[in-house]
Short mmCIF file of C-alpha atoms and ligand atoms in Angstrom, two decimals:
data_model
loop_
_atom_site.label_atom_id
_atom_site.label_comp_id
_atom_site.label_asym_id
_atom_site.label_seq_id
_atom_site.Cartn_x
_atom_site.Cartn_y
_atom_site.Cartn_z
CA UNK A 1 -5.75 -7.47 -19.01
CA UNK A 2 -4.92 -4.02 -17.59
CA UNK A 3 -7.12 -2.68 -14.82
CA UNK A 4 -7.22 0.94 -13.68
CA UNK A 5 -7.93 1.15 -9.95
CA UNK A 6 -9.38 4.48 -8.85
CA UNK A 7 -9.99 6.05 -5.48
CA UNK A 8 -11.71 9.37 -6.12
CA UNK A 9 -12.00 11.80 -3.21
CA UNK A 10 -13.65 15.20 -3.17
CA UNK A 11 -10.44 16.94 -4.28
CA UNK A 12 -8.18 14.04 -5.24
CA UNK A 13 -7.85 11.01 -7.52
CA UNK A 14 -5.54 8.16 -6.47
CA UNK A 15 -4.87 5.61 -9.19
CA UNK A 16 -2.96 2.47 -10.07
CA UNK A 17 -2.76 0.68 -13.38
CA UNK A 18 -2.21 -3.06 -12.94
CA UNK A 19 -1.34 -5.68 -15.50
CA UNK A 20 -3.24 -8.73 -14.28
CA UNK A 21 -1.61 -11.42 -16.42
CA UNK A 22 1.92 -10.47 -15.47
CA UNK A 23 1.63 -11.02 -11.74
CA UNK A 24 -0.45 -8.90 -11.21
CA UNK A 25 2.11 -6.10 -11.41
CA UNK A 26 1.64 -2.37 -10.93
CA UNK A 27 2.53 -0.56 -14.17
CA UNK A 28 2.06 2.93 -12.74
CA UNK A 29 0.53 4.73 -9.82
CA UNK A 30 -0.06 8.29 -8.79
CA UNK A 31 -2.26 10.96 -7.35
CA UNK A 32 -4.04 14.08 -8.53
CA UNK A 33 -4.50 16.48 -5.64
CA UNK A 34 -6.08 19.84 -4.87
CA UNK A 35 -8.70 19.56 -7.61
CA UNK A 36 -10.65 22.82 -7.80
CA UNK A 37 -7.97 24.90 -6.06
CA UNK A 38 -5.83 27.52 -7.80
CA UNK A 39 -2.79 25.23 -7.74
CA UNK A 40 -3.44 21.54 -8.33
CA UNK A 41 -0.75 18.87 -7.99
CA UNK A 42 -0.13 15.78 -10.07
CA UNK A 43 2.33 12.98 -9.30
CA UNK A 44 2.76 10.03 -11.65
CA UNK A 45 5.12 7.13 -10.91
CA UNK A 46 5.59 4.80 -13.85
CA UNK A 47 7.26 1.47 -13.05
CA UNK A 48 10.90 1.48 -14.10
CA UNK A 49 10.78 5.09 -15.30
CA UNK A 50 11.31 8.44 -13.70
CA UNK A 51 8.61 10.04 -11.57
CA UNK A 52 6.68 12.87 -13.24
CA UNK A 53 5.35 15.79 -11.19
CA UNK A 54 3.41 18.87 -12.20
CA UNK A 55 1.74 21.82 -10.51
CA UNK A 56 -1.13 23.26 -12.52
CA UNK A 57 -4.76 24.29 -12.12
CA UNK A 58 -7.00 21.19 -12.20
CA UNK A 59 -10.53 22.63 -12.25
CA UNK A 60 -12.51 19.39 -11.92
CA UNK A 61 -12.40 15.59 -11.89
CA UNK A 62 -12.67 15.47 -15.66
CA UNK A 63 -9.49 17.53 -16.01
CA UNK A 64 -7.83 15.37 -13.35
CA UNK A 65 -8.73 12.10 -15.10
CA UNK A 66 -7.57 13.57 -18.40
CA UNK A 67 -4.15 14.17 -16.85
CA UNK A 68 -4.03 10.58 -15.58
CA UNK A 69 -4.97 9.07 -18.95
CA UNK A 70 -2.52 11.33 -20.78
CA UNK A 71 0.29 10.38 -18.41
CA UNK A 72 -0.45 6.66 -18.78
CA UNK A 73 -0.15 6.90 -22.57
CA UNK A 74 2.57 9.58 -22.74
CA UNK A 75 5.63 8.80 -24.89
CA UNK A 76 8.06 9.65 -22.11
CA UNK A 77 6.47 8.58 -18.84
CA UNK A 78 3.63 6.43 -20.14
CA UNK A 79 3.31 2.68 -19.61
CA UNK A 80 0.80 1.78 -22.36
CA UNK A 81 0.55 2.76 -26.02
CA UNK A 82 -3.11 3.72 -26.14
CA UNK A 83 -6.21 3.94 -23.97
CA UNK A 84 -7.46 0.78 -25.60
CA UNK A 85 -5.01 -1.08 -23.41
CA UNK A 86 -7.11 -0.19 -20.35
CA UNK A 87 -9.64 -3.01 -20.19
CA UNK A 88 -11.60 -2.24 -17.03
CA UNK A 89 -11.81 0.18 -14.10
CA UNK A 90 -12.28 -0.71 -10.44
CA UNK A 91 -13.50 1.98 -8.05
CA UNK A 92 -13.05 2.08 -4.32
CA UNK A 93 -16.42 3.10 -2.86
CA UNK A 94 -16.48 4.10 0.80
CA UNK A 95 -20.11 3.35 1.54
CA UNK A 96 -22.43 0.71 0.12
CA UNK A 97 -24.93 0.91 2.98
CA UNK A 98 -27.10 -2.17 3.28
CA UNK A 99 -27.33 -2.49 -0.51
CA UNK A 100 -24.05 -4.25 -1.26
CA UNK A 101 -22.52 -7.28 0.41
CA UNK A 102 -20.01 -7.76 -2.40
CA UNK A 103 -18.34 -5.98 -5.29
CA UNK A 104 -20.54 -5.37 -8.35
CA UNK A 105 -20.46 -4.34 -11.98
CA UNK A 106 -21.51 -0.69 -12.19
CA UNK A 107 -24.91 -0.17 -13.84
CA UNK A 108 -27.35 2.76 -13.65
CA UNK A 109 -29.14 0.98 -10.75
CA UNK A 110 -25.84 0.52 -8.88
CA UNK A 111 -25.08 4.23 -9.34
CA UNK A 112 -28.48 5.10 -7.93
CA UNK A 113 -27.79 3.07 -4.82
CA UNK A 114 -24.31 4.58 -4.38
CA UNK A 115 -26.02 7.98 -4.69
CA UNK A 116 -28.61 6.94 -2.11
CA UNK A 117 -25.72 6.24 0.32
CA UNK A 118 -24.33 9.75 -0.24
CA UNK A 119 -26.55 11.00 2.53
CA UNK A 120 -24.68 8.86 5.08
CA UNK A 121 -21.26 9.31 3.38
CA UNK A 122 -21.40 12.91 2.13
CA UNK A 123 -17.61 13.34 2.01
CA UNK A 124 -16.96 10.24 -0.06
CA UNK A 125 -19.77 8.85 -2.20
CA UNK A 126 -20.49 11.97 -4.29
CA UNK A 127 -16.78 12.10 -5.20
CA UNK A 128 -16.78 8.41 -6.14
CA UNK A 129 -19.78 9.01 -8.38
CA UNK A 130 -17.93 11.87 -10.06
CA UNK A 131 -15.08 9.46 -10.75
CA UNK A 132 -17.44 6.88 -12.23
CA UNK A 133 -19.20 9.45 -14.43
CA UNK A 134 -15.89 10.86 -15.62
CA UNK A 135 -14.65 7.41 -16.61
CA UNK A 136 -17.93 6.67 -18.38
CA UNK A 137 -17.43 9.79 -20.45
CA UNK A 138 -13.72 9.29 -21.16
CA UNK A 139 -13.70 5.50 -21.67
CA UNK A 140 -17.35 4.65 -22.42
CA UNK A 141 -16.77 1.10 -23.60
CA UNK A 142 -14.93 -0.43 -20.64
CA UNK A 143 -16.68 -2.20 -17.76
CA UNK A 144 -16.47 -0.51 -14.35
CA UNK A 145 -16.68 -2.26 -11.01
CA UNK A 146 -17.50 -0.92 -7.54
CA UNK A 147 -15.67 -2.33 -4.52
CA UNK A 148 -17.07 -1.21 -1.17
CA UNK A 149 -15.30 -0.58 2.17
CA UNK A 150 -18.47 -1.68 3.92
CA UNK A 151 -19.54 -4.82 2.05
CA UNK A 152 -17.42 -7.36 3.97
CA UNK A 153 -19.17 -6.28 7.18
CA UNK A 154 -22.69 -6.84 5.85
CA UNK A 155 -22.59 -10.26 7.56
CA UNK A 156 -22.66 -8.64 11.03
CA UNK A 157 -25.61 -9.95 13.05
CA UNK A 158 -28.21 -7.41 14.20
CA UNK A 159 -27.02 -7.71 17.80
CA UNK A 160 -23.62 -6.39 16.67
CA UNK A 161 -24.77 -3.65 14.32
CA UNK A 162 -27.70 -2.14 16.23
CA UNK A 163 -27.14 0.82 18.53
CA UNK A 164 -29.03 1.29 21.75
CA UNK A 165 -31.35 3.94 20.34
CA UNK A 166 -34.97 4.06 19.18
CA UNK A 167 -35.30 1.38 16.49
CA UNK A 168 -37.11 3.89 14.28
CA UNK A 169 -33.77 5.67 13.66
CA UNK A 170 -32.41 2.46 12.20
CA UNK A 171 -35.48 1.96 10.02
CA UNK A 172 -35.83 5.56 8.94
CA UNK A 173 -32.23 6.82 8.71
CA UNK A 174 -30.15 3.61 8.59
CA UNK A 175 -28.41 4.51 11.84
CA UNK A 176 -26.43 1.33 12.54
CA UNK A 177 -22.87 0.06 12.58
CA UNK A 178 -21.56 -0.44 9.03
CA UNK A 179 -17.82 -0.85 9.55
CA UNK A 180 -15.06 0.07 7.10
CA UNK A 181 -11.65 -1.17 5.80
CA UNK A 182 -13.56 -4.30 4.72
CA UNK A 183 -11.34 -5.00 1.70
CA UNK A 184 -8.26 -4.98 3.91
CA UNK A 185 -9.68 -7.15 6.72
CA UNK A 186 -10.91 -9.74 4.21
CA UNK A 187 -7.69 -9.70 2.20
CA UNK A 188 -5.27 -10.16 5.12
CA UNK A 189 -7.41 -12.88 6.75
CA UNK A 190 -7.53 -14.86 3.50
CA UNK A 191 -3.85 -14.27 2.75
CA UNK A 192 -2.78 -15.43 6.22
CA UNK A 193 -4.88 -18.60 5.96
CA UNK A 194 -3.36 -19.33 2.56
CA UNK A 195 0.15 -18.90 4.00
CA UNK A 196 -0.67 -21.12 6.99
CA UNK A 197 -2.47 -23.63 4.74
CA UNK A 198 -5.58 -23.24 6.87
CA UNK A 199 -9.22 -23.38 5.82
CA UNK A 200 -10.66 -19.99 6.71
CA UNK A 201 -14.10 -21.64 7.12
CA UNK A 202 -12.80 -23.42 10.22
CA UNK A 203 -11.04 -20.49 11.91
CA UNK A 204 -11.64 -17.66 14.34
CA UNK A 205 -9.60 -14.61 13.38
CA UNK A 206 -9.08 -11.10 14.75
CA UNK A 207 -7.65 -8.61 12.26
CA UNK A 208 -6.13 -5.30 13.40
CA UNK A 209 -5.86 -2.79 10.56
CA UNK A 210 -3.79 -0.05 12.18
CA UNK A 211 -3.00 3.03 10.10
CA UNK A 212 -4.05 6.67 10.14
CA UNK A 213 -7.51 5.17 10.45
CA UNK A 214 -7.64 1.97 12.48
CA UNK A 215 -10.21 -0.76 12.91
CA UNK A 216 -10.37 -4.22 14.45
CA UNK A 217 -12.58 -7.00 13.06
CA UNK A 218 -13.77 -10.35 14.43
CA UNK A 219 -13.99 -12.93 11.63
CA UNK A 220 -15.71 -16.26 12.19
CA UNK A 221 -15.45 -18.89 9.44
CA UNK A 222 -14.43 -16.22 6.93
CA UNK A 223 -17.29 -13.85 7.79
CA UNK A 224 -17.09 -10.53 9.58
CA UNK A 225 -19.15 -10.81 12.79
CA UNK A 226 -18.13 -7.57 14.48
CA UNK A 227 -15.94 -4.58 13.73
CA UNK A 228 -14.83 -1.53 15.68
CA UNK A 229 -15.79 1.29 13.29
CA UNK A 230 -19.45 2.20 13.22
CA UNK A 231 -21.97 4.28 11.34
CA UNK A 232 -18.96 6.39 10.39
CA UNK A 233 -15.20 5.68 10.53
CA UNK A 234 -14.82 7.83 13.66
CA UNK A 235 -15.78 5.02 16.05
CA UNK A 236 -13.68 2.25 17.60
CA UNK A 237 -10.06 2.59 18.70
CA UNK A 238 -8.36 5.95 19.14
CA UNK A 239 -6.78 6.87 15.78
CA UNK A 240 -4.34 9.39 14.29
CA UNK A 241 -6.72 12.33 14.55
CA UNK A 242 -10.09 10.59 15.16
CA UNK A 243 -11.30 10.17 18.70
CA UNK A 244 -12.62 6.60 18.43
CA UNK A 245 -15.26 5.52 20.95
CA UNK A 246 -16.36 8.56 22.94
CA UNK A 247 -19.20 8.98 25.39
CA UNK A 248 -21.84 10.92 23.42
CA UNK A 249 -22.52 12.80 26.65
CA UNK A 250 -18.94 14.09 26.58
CA UNK A 251 -19.26 15.28 22.99
CA UNK A 252 -22.53 17.04 23.74
CA UNK A 253 -20.94 18.69 26.77
CA UNK A 254 -17.98 19.90 24.66
CA UNK A 255 -20.36 21.27 22.02
CA UNK A 256 -22.24 23.17 24.67
CA UNK A 257 -19.09 24.48 26.41
CA UNK A 258 -17.42 25.61 23.19
CA UNK A 259 -20.59 26.50 21.26
CA UNK A 260 -19.62 24.14 18.43
CA UNK A 261 -21.76 23.85 15.30
CA UNK A 262 -22.38 20.37 13.88
CA UNK A 263 -19.63 20.89 11.29
CA UNK A 264 -17.22 22.02 14.01
CA UNK A 265 -18.11 18.99 16.13
CA UNK A 266 -17.41 16.73 13.13
CA UNK A 267 -14.01 18.41 12.67
CA UNK A 268 -13.28 18.13 16.39
CA UNK A 269 -13.97 14.38 16.48
CA UNK A 270 -12.32 13.55 13.14
CA UNK A 271 -9.42 15.95 12.75
CA UNK A 272 -8.41 17.36 16.13
CA UNK A 273 -8.59 14.30 18.36
CA UNK A 274 -6.95 10.85 18.54
CA UNK A 275 -3.26 10.45 19.38
CA UNK A 276 -2.72 13.90 17.88
CA UNK A 277 -5.11 15.39 20.41
CA UNK A 278 -3.69 13.48 23.37
CA UNK A 279 -0.03 14.07 22.52
CA UNK A 280 -0.21 17.55 21.00
CA UNK A 281 2.76 16.29 18.95
CA UNK A 282 1.65 14.37 15.86
CA UNK A 283 -0.73 11.79 14.44
CA UNK A 284 2.25 9.96 12.90
CA UNK A 285 3.45 7.03 14.98
CA UNK A 286 7.10 7.44 14.00
CA UNK A 287 7.03 10.99 15.34
CA UNK A 288 5.16 9.89 18.46
CA UNK A 289 7.81 7.27 19.25
CA UNK A 290 10.60 9.78 18.67
CA UNK A 291 8.93 12.30 21.01
CA UNK A 292 8.21 9.62 23.65
CA UNK A 293 11.85 8.47 23.55
CA UNK A 294 13.04 12.00 24.12
CA UNK A 295 10.89 12.24 27.22
CA UNK A 296 7.60 13.73 26.00
CA UNK A 297 5.08 12.38 28.51
CA UNK A 298 1.99 13.13 26.44
CA UNK A 299 3.39 11.32 23.41
CA UNK A 300 4.04 8.34 25.69
CA UNK A 301 0.51 8.58 27.03
CA UNK A 302 -0.97 8.71 23.51
CA UNK A 303 0.87 5.51 22.56
CA UNK A 304 -0.28 3.82 25.75
CA UNK A 305 -3.91 4.80 25.15
CA UNK A 306 -3.74 3.53 21.56
CA UNK A 307 -2.28 0.15 22.52
CA UNK A 308 -4.73 -0.24 25.39
CA UNK A 309 -7.65 0.48 23.02
CA UNK A 310 -6.47 -2.13 20.51
CA UNK A 311 -5.88 -4.73 23.20
CA UNK A 312 -9.33 -4.14 24.67
CA UNK A 313 -10.94 -4.83 21.29
CA UNK A 314 -8.84 -7.98 20.84
CA UNK A 315 -10.09 -9.22 24.21
CA UNK A 316 -13.71 -8.40 23.52
CA UNK A 317 -13.62 -10.02 20.07
CA UNK A 318 -12.04 -13.15 21.56
CA UNK A 319 -15.14 -13.28 23.77
CA UNK A 320 -17.43 -12.71 20.77
CA UNK A 321 -15.70 -15.54 18.87
CA UNK A 322 -15.44 -17.86 21.89
CA UNK A 323 -11.67 -18.08 21.42
CA UNK A 324 -9.27 -17.10 18.68
CA UNK A 325 -6.94 -19.01 16.34
CA UNK A 326 -5.19 -16.12 14.65
CA UNK A 327 -4.42 -12.48 15.43
CA UNK A 328 -3.30 -10.35 12.46
CA UNK A 329 -1.59 -6.96 12.39
CA UNK A 330 -1.73 -4.91 9.18
CA UNK A 331 -1.75 -1.28 7.94
CA UNK A 332 1.16 1.15 8.25
CA UNK A 333 1.38 0.72 12.04
CA UNK A 334 0.43 -2.97 12.15
CA UNK A 335 3.02 -3.89 9.54
CA UNK A 336 5.86 -1.75 10.87
CA UNK A 337 5.50 -0.77 14.49
CA UNK A 338 7.01 -3.56 16.59
CA UNK A 339 6.48 -1.63 19.82
CA UNK A 340 2.72 -1.40 19.30
CA UNK A 341 2.52 -5.08 18.28
CA UNK A 342 4.51 -6.10 21.32
CA UNK A 343 2.40 -4.16 23.82
CA UNK A 344 -0.87 -5.39 22.28
CA UNK A 345 0.31 -9.03 22.10
CA UNK A 346 1.92 -9.32 25.52
CA UNK A 347 0.04 -10.90 28.41
CA UNK A 348 -2.41 -12.66 26.13
CA UNK A 349 -1.31 -16.15 27.21
CA UNK A 350 -4.80 -16.77 28.62
CA UNK A 351 -6.01 -16.69 24.99
CA UNK A 352 -3.36 -19.18 23.85
CA UNK A 353 -0.89 -16.64 22.42
CA UNK A 354 2.86 -16.81 23.04
CA UNK A 355 4.54 -13.87 21.41
CA UNK A 356 8.02 -14.04 19.88
CA UNK A 357 9.42 -10.58 20.47
CA UNK A 358 12.81 -11.40 18.92
CA UNK A 359 11.22 -11.98 15.52
CA UNK A 360 8.75 -9.16 16.09
CA UNK A 361 11.53 -6.62 16.62
CA UNK A 362 13.02 -7.25 13.18
CA UNK A 363 9.74 -7.55 11.26
CA UNK A 364 8.83 -4.61 9.03
CA UNK A 365 6.47 -4.54 6.08
CA UNK A 366 6.31 -8.27 5.48
CA UNK A 367 4.23 -11.39 6.06
CA UNK A 368 5.60 -13.02 9.18
CA UNK A 369 4.52 -15.31 12.02
CA UNK A 370 5.15 -13.45 15.28
CA UNK A 371 4.16 -16.17 17.76
CA UNK A 372 6.39 -18.98 19.04
CA UNK A 373 6.15 -22.46 17.46
CA UNK A 374 4.50 -23.81 20.63
CA UNK A 375 1.90 -21.03 20.76
CA UNK A 376 -1.62 -22.50 20.59
CA UNK A 377 -2.91 -19.51 18.63
CA UNK A 378 -0.93 -17.73 15.92
CA UNK A 379 0.01 -14.04 15.67
CA UNK A 380 1.01 -12.64 12.27
CA UNK A 381 2.03 -9.47 10.54
CA UNK A 382 0.46 -9.38 7.05
CA UNK A 383 0.92 -6.69 4.42
CA UNK A 384 -2.32 -5.35 3.03
CA UNK A 385 -2.97 -4.18 -0.52
CA UNK A 386 -6.39 -2.63 -1.03
CA UNK A 387 -5.69 -1.68 -4.67
CA UNK A 388 -4.86 -5.29 -5.45
CA UNK A 389 -8.15 -6.46 -3.91
CA UNK A 390 -10.04 -3.93 -6.06
CA UNK A 391 -8.18 -5.11 -9.17
CA UNK A 392 -8.78 -8.80 -8.39
CA UNK A 393 -12.48 -8.26 -7.70
CA UNK A 394 -12.76 -6.24 -10.91
CA UNK A 395 -11.03 -8.97 -12.89
CA UNK A 396 -13.29 -11.63 -11.40
CA UNK A 397 -16.48 -9.69 -12.12
CA UNK A 398 -15.44 -8.72 -15.64
CA UNK A 399 -14.50 -12.30 -16.48
CA UNK A 400 -17.71 -13.80 -15.13
CA UNK A 401 -20.19 -11.20 -16.42
P1 ADP B 1 -3.69 5.15 5.96
O1 ADP B 1 -4.76 4.80 6.96
O2 ADP B 1 -3.65 6.60 5.60
O3 ADP B 1 -3.63 4.22 4.77
P2 ADP B 1 -1.21 3.85 6.69
O4 ADP B 1 -1.76 2.47 6.72
O5 ADP B 1 -0.24 4.21 5.62
O6 ADP B 1 -2.33 4.94 6.77
O7 ADP B 1 -0.50 4.09 8.11
C1 ADP B 1 0.08 5.30 8.46
C2 ADP B 1 0.66 5.16 9.87
O8 ADP B 1 1.65 4.13 9.85
C3 ADP B 1 1.35 6.43 10.36
O9 ADP B 1 0.99 6.67 11.71
C4 ADP B 1 2.81 6.06 10.29
O10 ADP B 1 3.55 6.71 11.27
C5 ADP B 1 2.77 4.58 10.58
N1 ADP B 1 4.02 3.96 10.14
C6 ADP B 1 4.47 3.80 8.89
N2 ADP B 1 5.71 3.24 8.91
C7 ADP B 1 6.04 3.06 10.22
C8 ADP B 1 7.16 2.55 10.90
N3 ADP B 1 8.23 2.11 10.26
N4 ADP B 1 7.12 2.52 12.26
C9 ADP B 1 6.05 2.98 12.93
N5 ADP B 1 4.95 3.48 12.33
C10 ADP B 1 4.94 3.52 10.99
#
């Protein structure tokens, strides 16, 4: 069975076609960008063949999806003979609100609920719906599945998801912590337990997904019990360009001082802050390290703030879980940045962790135990694969429907 995994943004479509029997293996992946602009961009990478790139106007999602389907079946850079070889589609959906605690087959009712969540995820859900509608029109006979960033965190208890505001705002506007990156947190926790031959139902785990967006999750017996992102993905640890936890009083003060509109305040918190804002150098951790090594004090400071933020969440989630058996690093930074892992993991002996920095220093982009054999609790680096989770969930749902 071949599954097309889609992540449709407001002006982009990211895709992967996976053959599920053969591995699963990725047959092709790519991205359509700048949909609706004068010059759109299309990149298609078929497995074992040369990359195909094109710059052309891509007026809407329909035109974008057409390009993808054409490329997948193209004589030269295609990987399948006809569209009939696509058996199902799995969509990444940013926000499932309180409606979805797991992945689901897409039906008209499901679409209505995804649309209902558009109000709290205006940048993402409408674009996902466009992707779903487009696929329904282009490949009307195949089943489509929705996989939500938020669903894994639907097990949070009320004490963890409620904010300290008038309860009416929760009831009326769904103002609460939802959490994101759920597919990744769930995937790496399960993968690590499989590798360690542990039963996840018996374990207390803290997962650190550290990338351009970062979030930390406390997992008890396989269930998310707290997570650092909130009502939106701007909360929690300091990120590439997002501010993370910020005193609302400070934000209101900045708005007043600078006369910011709501949209400008959103841009300020999401795009102009984080390690980029602190350093003035970059949101990219490789560039931050390079600048810090050449003596840039603000880049150094940004890295220190980031590591301190992550460590603080690890400590607080250890308290939430009443101890911890396993600490996992994943995401572009978590999988590759040994300096960040080392700073976060050092001086955690009181929690039972003994860190092996020799192994840590040479670990990049792989599944690896980073604690010493005599460490009571385990530290690991685990590679994440959100597209694979979407494909596996899609396969499971399609096969059991
Ligand atoms: P996204 O949230 O967009 O999926 P990623 O998970 O790809 O982001 O993470 C991107 C971050 O990972 C960037 O800050 C990048 O600098 C960092 N990163 C990637 N490779 C390395 C590396 N070898 N060393 C340090 N940081 C890295």
